[in-house]
PDB file of C-alpha atoms and ligand atoms in Angstrom:
ATOM      1  CA  MET A 129       7.822   2.972 -11.288  1.00  0.00           C
ATOM      2  CA  GLN A 130       7.627   0.586  -8.240  1.00  0.00           C
ATOM      3  CA  THR A 131       6.017  -2.853  -9.003  1.00  0.00           C
ATOM      4  CA  THR A 132       4.674  -3.283  -5.549  1.00  0.00           C
ATOM      5  CA  LEU A 133       2.574  -0.301  -4.713  1.00  0.00           C
ATOM      6  CA  GLN A 134       1.661   0.088  -1.136  1.00  0.00           C
ATOM      7  CA  TYR A 135      -1.373   2.338  -0.679  1.00  0.00           C
ATOM      8  CA  VAL A 136      -2.138   3.911   2.768  1.00  0.00           C
ATOM      9  CA  SER A 137      -5.647   3.517   3.809  1.00  0.00           C
ATOM     10  CA  PHE A 138      -6.715   5.397   6.858  1.00  0.00           C
ATOM     11  CA  ASP A 139      -9.186   2.782   8.152  1.00  0.00           C
ATOM     12  CA  ARG A 140      -6.979   2.550  11.306  1.00  0.00           C
ATOM     13  CA  ALA A 141      -7.234   6.138  11.982  1.00  0.00           C
ATOM     14  CA  ALA A 142     -10.844   6.715  11.655  1.00  0.00           C
ATOM     15  CA  ASP A 143     -11.717   6.551  15.351  1.00  0.00           C
ATOM     16  CA  TYR A 144      -9.110   9.216  16.209  1.00  0.00           C
ATOM     17  CA  TYR A 145      -8.533  11.340  12.933  1.00  0.00           C
ATOM     18  CA  ASP A 146     -10.914  14.228  13.827  1.00  0.00           C
ATOM     19  CA  GLU A 147      -9.418  14.304  17.543  1.00  0.00           C
ATOM     20  CA  THR A 148      -5.874  14.624  16.188  1.00  0.00           C
ATOM     21  CA  ARG A 149      -6.211  16.535  13.012  1.00  0.00           C
ATOM     22  CA  GLY A 150      -9.478  18.685  13.335  1.00  0.00           C
ATOM     23  CA  PHE A 151      -9.190  22.513  13.155  1.00  0.00           C
ATOM     24  CA  PRO A 152     -10.135  24.532  16.265  1.00  0.00           C
ATOM     25  CA  PRO A 153     -13.807  25.650  15.984  1.00  0.00           C
ATOM     26  CA  GLY A 154     -14.422  28.374  13.278  1.00  0.00           C
ATOM     27  CA  VAL A 155     -11.142  27.862  11.631  1.00  0.00           C
ATOM     28  CA  GLU A 156     -12.695  25.404   9.129  1.00  0.00           C
ATOM     29  CA  HIS A 157     -14.672  28.200   7.477  1.00  0.00           C
ATOM     30  CA  GLU A 158     -11.564  30.350   7.140  1.00  0.00           C
ATOM     31  CA  ALA A 159      -9.603  27.493   5.743  1.00  0.00           C
ATOM     32  CA  VAL A 160     -12.222  26.600   3.219  1.00  0.00           C
ATOM     33  CA  ALA A 161     -12.653  30.257   2.162  1.00  0.00           C
ATOM     34  CA  LEU A 162      -9.051  29.924   0.753  1.00  0.00           C
ATOM     35  CA  PHE A 163     -10.217  27.208  -1.857  1.00  0.00           C
ATOM     36  CA  VAL A 164     -13.056  29.359  -2.844  1.00  0.00           C
ATOM     37  CA  GLU A 165     -10.670  32.438  -3.506  1.00  0.00           C
ATOM     38  CA  ALA A 166      -7.984  30.241  -5.275  1.00  0.00           C
ATOM     39  CA  GLY A 167     -10.356  28.290  -7.432  1.00  0.00           C
ATOM     40  CA  GLN A 168     -12.726  31.060  -7.838  1.00  0.00           C
ATOM     41  CA  LEU A 169     -15.406  28.477  -6.866  1.00  0.00           C
ATOM     42  CA  THR A 170     -19.120  29.247  -7.361  1.00  0.00           C
ATOM     43  CA  PRO A 171     -22.315  27.689  -6.397  1.00  0.00           C
ATOM     44  CA  ARG A 172     -22.377  26.069  -9.741  1.00  0.00           C
ATOM     45  CA  SER A 173     -18.787  24.466  -9.522  1.00  0.00           C
ATOM     46  CA  ARG A 174     -18.466  20.791  -9.576  1.00  0.00           C
ATOM     47  CA  ILE A 175     -15.612  19.554  -7.550  1.00  0.00           C
ATOM     48  CA  LEU A 176     -13.941  16.447  -6.551  1.00  0.00           C
ATOM     49  CA  GLU A 177     -11.819  16.020  -3.402  1.00  0.00           C
ATOM     50  CA  ILE A 178      -9.433  13.014  -3.609  1.00  0.00           C
ATOM     51  CA  GLY A 179      -8.632  11.573  -0.140  1.00  0.00           C
ATOM     52  CA  VAL A 180     -11.844  13.156   1.396  1.00  0.00           C
ATOM     53  CA  GLY A 181     -11.426  11.350   4.630  1.00  0.00           C
ATOM     54  CA  THR A 182     -13.917  12.374   7.440  1.00  0.00           C
ATOM     55  CA  GLY A 183     -14.710  15.564   5.611  1.00  0.00           C
ATOM     56  CA  ARG A 184     -12.647  18.066   7.494  1.00  0.00           C
ATOM     57  CA  ILE A 185     -12.525  20.176   4.288  1.00  0.00           C
ATOM     58  CA  ALA A 186     -15.532  18.546   2.448  1.00  0.00           C
ATOM     59  CA  LEU A 187     -18.213  19.491   5.104  1.00  0.00           C
ATOM     60  CA  PRO A 188     -17.596  23.220   5.386  1.00  0.00           C
ATOM     61  CA  LEU A 189     -16.812  23.702   1.726  1.00  0.00           C
ATOM     62  CA  ALA A 190     -19.691  21.599   0.140  1.00  0.00           C
ATOM     63  CA  PRO A 191     -22.446  24.339   0.784  1.00  0.00           C
ATOM     64  CA  ARG A 192     -20.395  26.849  -1.251  1.00  0.00           C
ATOM     65  CA  VAL A 193     -20.339  24.840  -4.357  1.00  0.00           C
ATOM     66  CA  GLY A 194     -22.661  23.091  -6.627  1.00  0.00           C
ATOM     67  CA  THR A 195     -21.606  19.404  -6.545  1.00  0.00           C
ATOM     68  CA  TYR A 196     -19.096  18.004  -4.319  1.00  0.00           C
ATOM     69  CA  LEU A 197     -17.738  14.555  -5.017  1.00  0.00           C
ATOM     70  CA  GLY A 198     -15.491  12.840  -2.406  1.00  0.00           C
ATOM     71  CA  LEU A 199     -13.266   9.782  -3.057  1.00  0.00           C
ATOM     72  CA  ASP A 200     -11.283   7.685  -0.607  1.00  0.00           C
ATOM     73  CA  ILE A 201      -9.762   4.355  -0.216  1.00  0.00           C
ATOM     74  CA  SER A 202     -11.001   4.139   3.328  1.00  0.00           C
ATOM     75  CA  LEU A 203     -14.561   3.233   3.801  1.00  0.00           C
ATOM     76  CA  ALA A 204     -14.228   3.707   7.407  1.00  0.00           C
ATOM     77  CA  MET A 205     -12.924   7.319   6.977  1.00  0.00           C
ATOM     78  CA  MET A 206     -16.121   8.069   4.756  1.00  0.00           C
ATOM     79  CA  GLN A 207     -18.341   6.475   7.189  1.00  0.00           C
ATOM     80  CA  ARG A 208     -17.362   8.948   9.568  1.00  0.00           C
ATOM     81  CA  LEU A 209     -18.038  11.992   7.165  1.00  0.00           C
ATOM     82  CA  ARG A 210     -21.527  10.323   6.194  1.00  0.00           C
ATOM     83  CA  GLN A 211     -22.504  10.419  10.036  1.00  0.00           C
ATOM     84  CA  LYS A 212     -21.832  13.975  10.218  1.00  0.00           C
ATOM     85  CA  ASP A 213     -24.411  17.147   9.777  1.00  0.00           C
ATOM     86  CA  GLY A 214     -24.247  17.852   6.033  1.00  0.00           C
ATOM     87  CA  GLY A 215     -22.652  14.550   5.159  1.00  0.00           C
ATOM     88  CA  GLU A 216     -25.666  13.748   2.835  1.00  0.00           C
ATOM     89  CA  ARG A 217     -24.567  16.698   0.602  1.00  0.00           C
ATOM     90  CA  ILE A 218     -21.408  14.888  -0.540  1.00  0.00           C
ATOM     91  CA  ILE A 219     -21.261  12.193  -3.219  1.00  0.00           C
ATOM     92  CA  LEU A 220     -18.916   9.671  -1.795  1.00  0.00           C
ATOM     93  CA  ILE A 221     -17.078   7.095  -3.784  1.00  0.00           C
ATOM     94  CA  GLU A 222     -14.892   4.430  -2.558  1.00  0.00           C
ATOM     95  CA  GLY A 223     -11.852   4.407  -4.913  1.00  0.00           C
ATOM     96  CA  ASN A 224      -8.239   5.029  -5.569  1.00  0.00           C
ATOM     97  CA  ALA A 225      -7.057   8.403  -6.792  1.00  0.00           C
ATOM     98  CA  ALA A 226      -4.751   6.621  -9.129  1.00  0.00           C
ATOM     99  CA  HIS A 227      -7.860   5.506 -11.143  1.00  0.00           C
ATOM    100  CA  LEU A 228     -10.530   8.144 -11.086  1.00  0.00           C
ATOM    101  CA  PRO A 229     -14.057   6.801 -12.219  1.00  0.00           C
ATOM    102  CA  PHE A 230     -14.730  10.170 -13.877  1.00  0.00           C
ATOM    103  CA  ALA A 231     -15.263  11.246 -17.654  1.00  0.00           C
ATOM    104  CA  ASN A 232     -12.582  13.290 -19.310  1.00  0.00           C
ATOM    105  CA  HIS A 233     -12.940  17.204 -18.625  1.00  0.00           C
ATOM    106  CA  SER A 234     -15.801  16.597 -16.238  1.00  0.00           C
ATOM    107  CA  VAL A 235     -14.945  18.485 -13.047  1.00  0.00           C
ATOM    108  CA  ASP A 236     -14.036  22.230 -12.477  1.00  0.00           C
ATOM    109  CA  ALA A 237     -11.553  21.716  -9.858  1.00  0.00           C
ATOM    110  CA  VAL A 238      -9.837  19.015  -7.813  1.00  0.00           C
ATOM    111  CA  ILE A 239      -9.073  19.501  -4.157  1.00  0.00           C
ATOM    112  CA  ALA A 240      -6.341  17.416  -2.536  1.00  0.00           C
ATOM    113  CA  VAL A 241      -5.269  18.088   1.000  1.00  0.00           C
ATOM    114  CA  HIS A 242      -2.614  15.802   2.840  1.00  0.00           C
ATOM    115  CA  VAL A 243      -2.938  12.941   0.252  1.00  0.00           C
ATOM    116  CA  PHE A 244      -0.219  12.926  -2.274  1.00  0.00           C
ATOM    117  CA  HIS A 245       2.543  12.137   0.349  1.00  0.00           C
ATOM    118  CA  LEU A 246       0.728   8.835   0.897  1.00  0.00           C
ATOM    119  CA  ILE A 247       0.593   7.602  -2.840  1.00  0.00           C
ATOM    120  CA  PRO A 248       3.535   5.925  -4.204  1.00  0.00           C
ATOM    121  CA  ASN A 249       2.558   6.499  -7.763  1.00  0.00           C
ATOM    122  CA  TYR A 250       1.298   9.959  -7.154  1.00  0.00           C
ATOM    123  CA  MET A 251       2.369  10.900 -10.863  1.00  0.00           C
ATOM    124  CA  ASP A 252      -0.372   8.646 -12.050  1.00  0.00           C
ATOM    125  CA  VAL A 253      -2.738  10.613  -9.864  1.00  0.00           C
ATOM    126  CA  LEU A 254      -1.609  13.740 -11.365  1.00  0.00           C
ATOM    127  CA  ASP A 255      -2.309  12.286 -14.855  1.00  0.00           C
ATOM    128  CA  GLU A 256      -5.727  11.266 -13.773  1.00  0.00           C
ATOM    129  CA  ILE A 257      -6.540  14.760 -12.423  1.00  0.00           C
ATOM    130  CA  ARG A 258      -5.371  16.440 -15.567  1.00  0.00           C
ATOM    131  CA  ARG A 259      -7.431  14.054 -17.591  1.00  0.00           C
ATOM    132  CA  ILE A 260     -10.749  14.958 -15.611  1.00  0.00           C
ATOM    133  CA  LEU A 261     -10.275  18.701 -15.284  1.00  0.00           C
ATOM    134  CA  ARG A 262     -12.270  20.808 -17.693  1.00  0.00           C
ATOM    135  CA  PRO A 263     -10.049  23.207 -19.840  1.00  0.00           C
ATOM    136  CA  GLY A 264      -8.931  25.951 -17.242  1.00  0.00           C
ATOM    137  CA  GLY A 265     -10.010  23.828 -14.333  1.00  0.00           C
ATOM    138  CA  MET A 266      -7.430  23.878 -11.409  1.00  0.00           C
ATOM    139  CA  LEU A 267      -5.996  21.431  -8.899  1.00  0.00           C
ATOM    140  CA  LEU A 268      -6.273  23.124  -5.465  1.00  0.00           C
ATOM    141  CA  HIS A 269      -3.555  21.877  -3.277  1.00  0.00           C
ATOM    142  CA  GLY A 270      -4.057  22.544   0.617  1.00  0.00           C
ATOM    143  CA  TRP A 271      -1.959  21.614   3.543  1.00  0.00           C
ATOM    144  CA  ASN A 272      -1.482  22.364   7.272  1.00  0.00           C
ATOM    145  CA  ASP A 273       1.983  23.626   8.316  1.00  0.00           C
ATOM    146  CA  ARG A 274       2.905  23.529  11.993  1.00  0.00           C
ATOM    147  CA  GLY A 275       6.290  22.013  11.875  1.00  0.00           C
ATOM    148  CA  THR A 276       8.720  24.884  10.959  1.00  0.00           C
ATOM    149  CA  GLU A 277       8.829  26.750  14.298  1.00  0.00           C
ATOM    150  CA  ASN A 278       7.587  24.106  16.669  1.00  0.00           C
ATOM    151  CA  MET A 279      10.613  22.794  18.264  1.00  0.00           C
ATOM    152  CA  LEU A 280       9.216  19.278  19.231  1.00  0.00           C
ATOM    153  CA  GLU A 281       7.957  18.569  15.688  1.00  0.00           C
ATOM    154  CA  ARG A 282      11.390  19.861  14.394  1.00  0.00           C
ATOM    155  CA  THR A 283      13.296  17.574  16.877  1.00  0.00           C
ATOM    156  CA  TRP A 284      11.269  14.716  15.821  1.00  0.00           C
ATOM    157  CA  ARG A 285      11.787  15.466  12.157  1.00  0.00           C
ATOM    158  CA  GLU A 286      15.484  15.808  12.496  1.00  0.00           C
ATOM    159  CA  ALA A 287      15.738  12.495  14.264  1.00  0.00           C
ATOM    160  CA  THR A 288      13.676  10.693  11.818  1.00  0.00           C
ATOM    161  CA  SER A 289      14.305  12.498   8.430  1.00  0.00           C
ATOM    162  CA  HIS A 290      16.727   9.777   7.305  1.00  0.00           C
ATOM    163  CA  PHE A 291      14.015   7.079   7.462  1.00  0.00           C
ATOM    164  CA  GLU A 292      11.704   9.373   5.463  1.00  0.00           C
ATOM    165  CA  GLU A 293      12.711   7.638   2.154  1.00  0.00           C
ATOM    166  CA  THR A 294      11.258   4.430   3.234  1.00  0.00           C
ATOM    167  CA  THR A 295       8.060   5.983   4.955  1.00  0.00           C
ATOM    168  CA  ARG A 296       6.814   8.453   2.479  1.00  0.00           C
ATOM    169  CA  PRO A 297       7.046   9.099  -1.256  1.00  0.00           C
ATOM    170  CA  ILE A 298       7.205  12.780  -1.009  1.00  0.00           C
ATOM    171  CA  SER A 299       9.579  14.258   1.560  1.00  0.00           C
ATOM    172  CA  TRP A 300       8.524  16.906   4.126  1.00  0.00           C
ATOM    173  CA  GLU A 301      10.964  19.288   2.544  1.00  0.00           C
ATOM    174  CA  LYS A 302       9.329  18.679  -0.925  1.00  0.00           C
ATOM    175  CA  ARG A 303       5.615  19.332   0.344  1.00  0.00           C
ATOM    176  CA  GLN A 304       5.485  22.797  -1.475  1.00  0.00           C
ATOM    177  CA  THR A 305       7.559  22.038  -4.511  1.00  0.00           C
ATOM    178  CA  PHE A 306       6.664  18.584  -5.837  1.00  0.00           C
ATOM    179  CA  LEU A 307       3.748  19.748  -7.999  1.00  0.00           C
ATOM    180  CA  SER A 308       5.982  22.650  -9.781  1.00  0.00           C
ATOM    181  CA  GLU A 309       8.663  19.882 -10.154  1.00  0.00           C
ATOM    182  CA  ALA A 310       6.042  17.765 -11.981  1.00  0.00           C
ATOM    183  CA  GLY A 311       5.219  20.662 -14.391  1.00  0.00           C
ATOM    184  CA  TRP A 312       2.105  21.838 -12.747  1.00  0.00           C
ATOM    185  CA  ARG A 313       1.967  25.650 -13.094  1.00  0.00           C
ATOM    186  CA  SER A 314       1.172  27.669 -10.010  1.00  0.00           C
ATOM    187  CA  VAL A 315      -1.660  30.302 -10.317  1.00  0.00           C
ATOM    188  CA  GLY A 316      -1.688  33.297  -8.132  1.00  0.00           C
ATOM    189  CA  SER A 317       0.064  33.407  -4.705  1.00  0.00           C
ATOM    190  CA  GLU A 318      -0.113  30.758  -1.898  1.00  0.00           C
ATOM    191  CA  LEU A 319      -2.996  31.620   0.267  1.00  0.00           C
ATOM    192  CA  ARG A 320      -2.573  31.115   4.006  1.00  0.00           C
ATOM    193  CA  HIS A 321      -4.685  31.358   7.162  1.00  0.00           C
ATOM    194  CA  SER A 322      -2.965  31.374  10.578  1.00  0.00           C
ATOM    195  CA  TYR A 323      -4.184  29.952  13.642  1.00  0.00           C
ATOM    196  CA  ALA A 324      -3.062  28.258  17.080  1.00  0.00           C
ATOM    197  CA  THR A 325      -4.008  25.060  18.914  1.00  0.00           C
ATOM    198  CA  LEU A 326      -3.048  24.137  22.347  1.00  0.00           C
ATOM    199  CA  ARG A 327      -0.987  21.003  23.093  1.00  0.00           C
ATOM    200  CA  SER A 328       1.208  19.882  25.811  1.00  0.00           C
ATOM    201  CA  PRO A 329       4.483  17.881  25.259  1.00  0.00           C
ATOM    202  CA  ALA A 330       3.147  14.848  27.003  1.00  0.00           C
ATOM    203  CA  THR A 331       0.213  14.573  24.559  1.00  0.00           C
ATOM    204  CA  TYR A 332       2.555  15.092  21.613  1.00  0.00           C
ATOM    205  CA  VAL A 333       4.823  12.206  22.917  1.00  0.00           C
ATOM    206  CA  GLN A 334       1.730  10.010  23.629  1.00  0.00           C
ATOM    207  CA  HIS A 335       0.464  10.464  20.146  1.00  0.00           C
ATOM    208  CA  LEU A 336       3.812   9.408  18.811  1.00  0.00           C
ATOM    209  CA  ARG A 337       4.043   6.374  20.821  1.00  0.00           C
ATOM    210  CA  GLU A 338       0.354   5.514  19.734  1.00  0.00           C
ATOM    211  CA  ARG A 339       1.499   6.046  16.051  1.00  0.00           C
ATOM    212  CA  LYS A 340      -1.235   8.398  15.379  1.00  0.00           C
ATOM    213  CA  TRP A 341       0.714  10.040  12.473  1.00  0.00           C
ATOM    214  CA  SER A 342       0.779   8.099   9.166  1.00  0.00           C
ATOM    215  CA  GLN A 343       4.571   8.668   8.862  1.00  0.00           C
ATOM    216  CA  THR A 344       4.957   6.467  11.819  1.00  0.00           C
ATOM    217  CA  TRP A 345       2.973   3.478  10.372  1.00  0.00           C
ATOM    218  CA  ARG A 346       5.841   2.203   8.238  1.00  0.00           C
ATOM    219  CA  MET A 347       8.549   3.006  10.837  1.00  0.00           C
ATOM    220  CA  THR A 348      10.267   0.069  12.788  1.00  0.00           C
ATOM    221  CA  ASP A 349      10.069   0.005  16.602  1.00  0.00           C
ATOM    222  CA  ALA A 350      13.713   0.889  16.749  1.00  0.00           C
ATOM    223  CA  GLN A 351      13.153   3.955  14.452  1.00  0.00           C
ATOM    224  CA  MET A 352      10.175   4.983  16.642  1.00  0.00           C
ATOM    225  CA  GLU A 353      12.188   4.743  19.808  1.00  0.00           C
ATOM    226  CA  ALA A 354      15.176   6.821  18.316  1.00  0.00           C
ATOM    227  CA  GLY A 355      12.831   9.551  17.283  1.00  0.00           C
ATOM    228  CA  ILE A 356      10.752   9.635  20.619  1.00  0.00           C
ATOM    229  CA  ALA A 357      14.105   9.648  22.534  1.00  0.00           C
ATOM    230  CA  ALA A 358      15.187  12.772  20.749  1.00  0.00           C
ATOM    231  CA  VAL A 359      11.823  14.578  21.644  1.00  0.00           C
ATOM    232  CA  GLU A 360      12.036  13.494  25.278  1.00  0.00           C
ATOM    233  CA  ALA A 361      15.638  14.564  25.549  1.00  0.00           C
ATOM    234  CA  TYR A 362      14.609  18.091  24.173  1.00  0.00           C
ATOM    235  CA  ILE A 363      11.767  18.320  26.749  1.00  0.00           C
ATOM    236  CA  ALA A 364      14.090  17.376  29.573  1.00  0.00           C
ATOM    237  CA  ALA A 365      16.959  19.658  28.314  1.00  0.00           C
ATOM    238  CA  ASN A 366      14.808  22.709  28.024  1.00  0.00           C
ATOM    239  CA  HIS A 367      12.824  22.007  31.232  1.00  0.00           C
ATOM    240  CA  LEU A 368       9.360  21.952  29.597  1.00  0.00           C
ATOM    241  CA  ASP A 369       6.646  20.921  31.813  1.00  0.00           C
ATOM    242  CA  PRO A 370       5.197  17.695  29.945  1.00  0.00           C
ATOM    243  CA  MET A 371       1.786  18.305  31.308  1.00  0.00           C
ATOM    244  CA  LEU A 372       1.489  21.997  30.417  1.00  0.00           C
ATOM    245  CA  PRO A 373      -0.509  22.811  27.355  1.00  0.00           C
ATOM    246  CA  THR A 374       1.263  25.413  25.174  1.00  0.00           C
ATOM    247  CA  GLN A 375       0.360  27.202  22.073  1.00  0.00           C
ATOM    248  CA  VAL A 376       1.243  25.597  18.626  1.00  0.00           C
ATOM    249  CA  GLU A 377       1.171  28.034  15.893  1.00  0.00           C
ATOM    250  CA  ALA A 378      -0.274  26.693  12.527  1.00  0.00           C
ATOM    251  CA  THR A 379      -1.313  27.680   9.129  1.00  0.00           C
ATOM    252  CA  PHE A 380      -3.695  26.270   6.607  1.00  0.00           C
ATOM    253  CA  ASN A 381      -2.176  26.838   2.930  1.00  0.00           C
ATOM    254  CA  VAL A 382      -3.873  26.737  -0.295  1.00  0.00           C
ATOM    255  CA  GLN A 383      -2.172  26.953  -3.776  1.00  0.00           C
ATOM    256  CA  ALA A 384      -3.786  26.598  -7.120  1.00  0.00           C
ATOM    257  CA  PHE A 385      -2.174  24.941  -9.995  1.00  0.00           C
ATOM    258  CA  LEU A 386      -3.010  24.393 -13.763  1.00  0.00           C
ATOM    259  CA  PRO A 387      -1.828  21.083 -15.368  1.00  0.00           C
ATOM    260  CA  PRO A 388       1.396  20.991 -17.302  1.00  0.00           C
ATOM    261  CA  ASN A 389       1.278  22.354 -20.879  1.00  0.00           C
TER     262      ASN A 389
HETATM  263  C1  SAM B 664      -4.252  12.627   5.853  1.00  0.00           C
HETATM  264  S1  SAM B 664      -5.962  12.038   5.341  1.00  0.00           S
HETATM  265  C2  SAM B 664      -6.542  13.621   4.685  1.00  0.00           C
HETATM  266  C3  SAM B 664      -8.125  13.595   4.774  1.00  0.00           C
HETATM  267  C4  SAM B 664      -8.673  14.998   4.344  1.00  0.00           C
HETATM  268  N1  SAM B 664      -8.159  15.369   3.072  1.00  0.00           N
HETATM  269  C5  SAM B 664      -8.251  15.953   5.414  1.00  0.00           C
HETATM  270  O1  SAM B 664      -7.460  16.896   5.164  1.00  0.00           O
HETATM  271  O2  SAM B 664      -8.710  15.835   6.311  1.00  0.00           O
HETATM  272  C6  SAM B 664      -5.510  11.251   3.770  1.00  0.00           C
HETATM  273  C7  SAM B 664      -6.658  10.558   3.189  1.00  0.00           C
HETATM  274  O3  SAM B 664      -6.286  10.046   1.893  1.00  0.00           O
HETATM  275  C8  SAM B 664      -6.730   8.671   1.756  1.00  0.00           C
HETATM  276  N2  SAM B 664      -6.027   8.183   0.665  1.00  0.00           N
HETATM  277  C9  SAM B 664      -4.594   7.511   0.852  1.00  0.00           C
HETATM  278  N3  SAM B 664      -4.241   6.988  -0.283  1.00  0.00           N
HETATM  279  C10 SAM B 664      -5.353   7.177  -1.225  1.00  0.00           C
HETATM  280  C11 SAM B 664      -5.605   6.840  -2.457  1.00  0.00           C
HETATM  281  N4  SAM B 664      -4.620   6.058  -3.341  1.00  0.00           N
HETATM  282  N5  SAM B 664      -6.774   7.191  -3.174  1.00  0.00           N
HETATM  283  C12 SAM B 664      -7.693   7.716  -2.393  1.00  0.00           C
HETATM  284  N6  SAM B 664      -7.725   8.089  -1.155  1.00  0.00           N
HETATM  285  C13 SAM B 664      -6.418   7.813  -0.463  1.00  0.00           C
HETATM  286  C14 SAM B 664      -6.674   8.073   3.099  1.00  0.00           C
HETATM  287  O4  SAM B 664      -7.586   6.878   3.360  1.00  0.00           O
HETATM  288  C15 SAM B 664      -7.088   9.173   3.950  1.00  0.00           C
HETATM  289  O5  SAM B 664      -8.514   9.259   4.201  1.00  0.00           O
END
């Protein structure tokens, strides 16, 4: 285990997170229905979301369960959540997922969406989740996927993948397998909802330049330039109109896991 752990608070992203990560209108209800199905959640369920952020998942899901606890290291992100309609439903806790302030066997399910890859000691987080889950309770892991077929994102990833080791503890390639590799047992099949967003190539490049994505926060200027140059070269070589918004296919995915035996 590393001795100096660097956690990635999203304080710096609170002002633009919803604009860059939000679901298109209506899709959020389809997305959270996957958690209800995967975790057999009911209006009596007591659940915890680690890395609750601005409530992208919590706000549409909270009305469908009994108690919704949300924990995050970023107060600024949770302040955004609190200001939104329905925000008062969620019990917010400022804290680190590696030290969960909850009793053993005290929650029915834990939700985690785009958070493990930010936490260097994510194995400690898994131990904590295992400790607080009631017997039979599940970890519901969710993630957006829009990189596989999108050529701009693929180009960026290929140009920067060799920096990944220093920028994130779980590589993009392992985003679906790291829990099984840690001994967590998948239950049922992966549930998926497909949707599409509109984005121009110029907006994508601008977001990279502005370091809107957490992956870029630990990259050097030279690493950033190498990745952006590759994306711009792709745009030029394929005669893409930088200003023309095009459809970006995406999926939201949920897989349920039981703790290791
Ligand atoms: C990419 S955002 C995801 C937010 C939300 N789950 C969603 O899907 O929109 C990651 C969130 O995890 C939080 N986070 C990062 N490391 C954390 C840790 N060690 N403990 C708790 N929260 C953490 C960040 O502050 C941020 O709000």
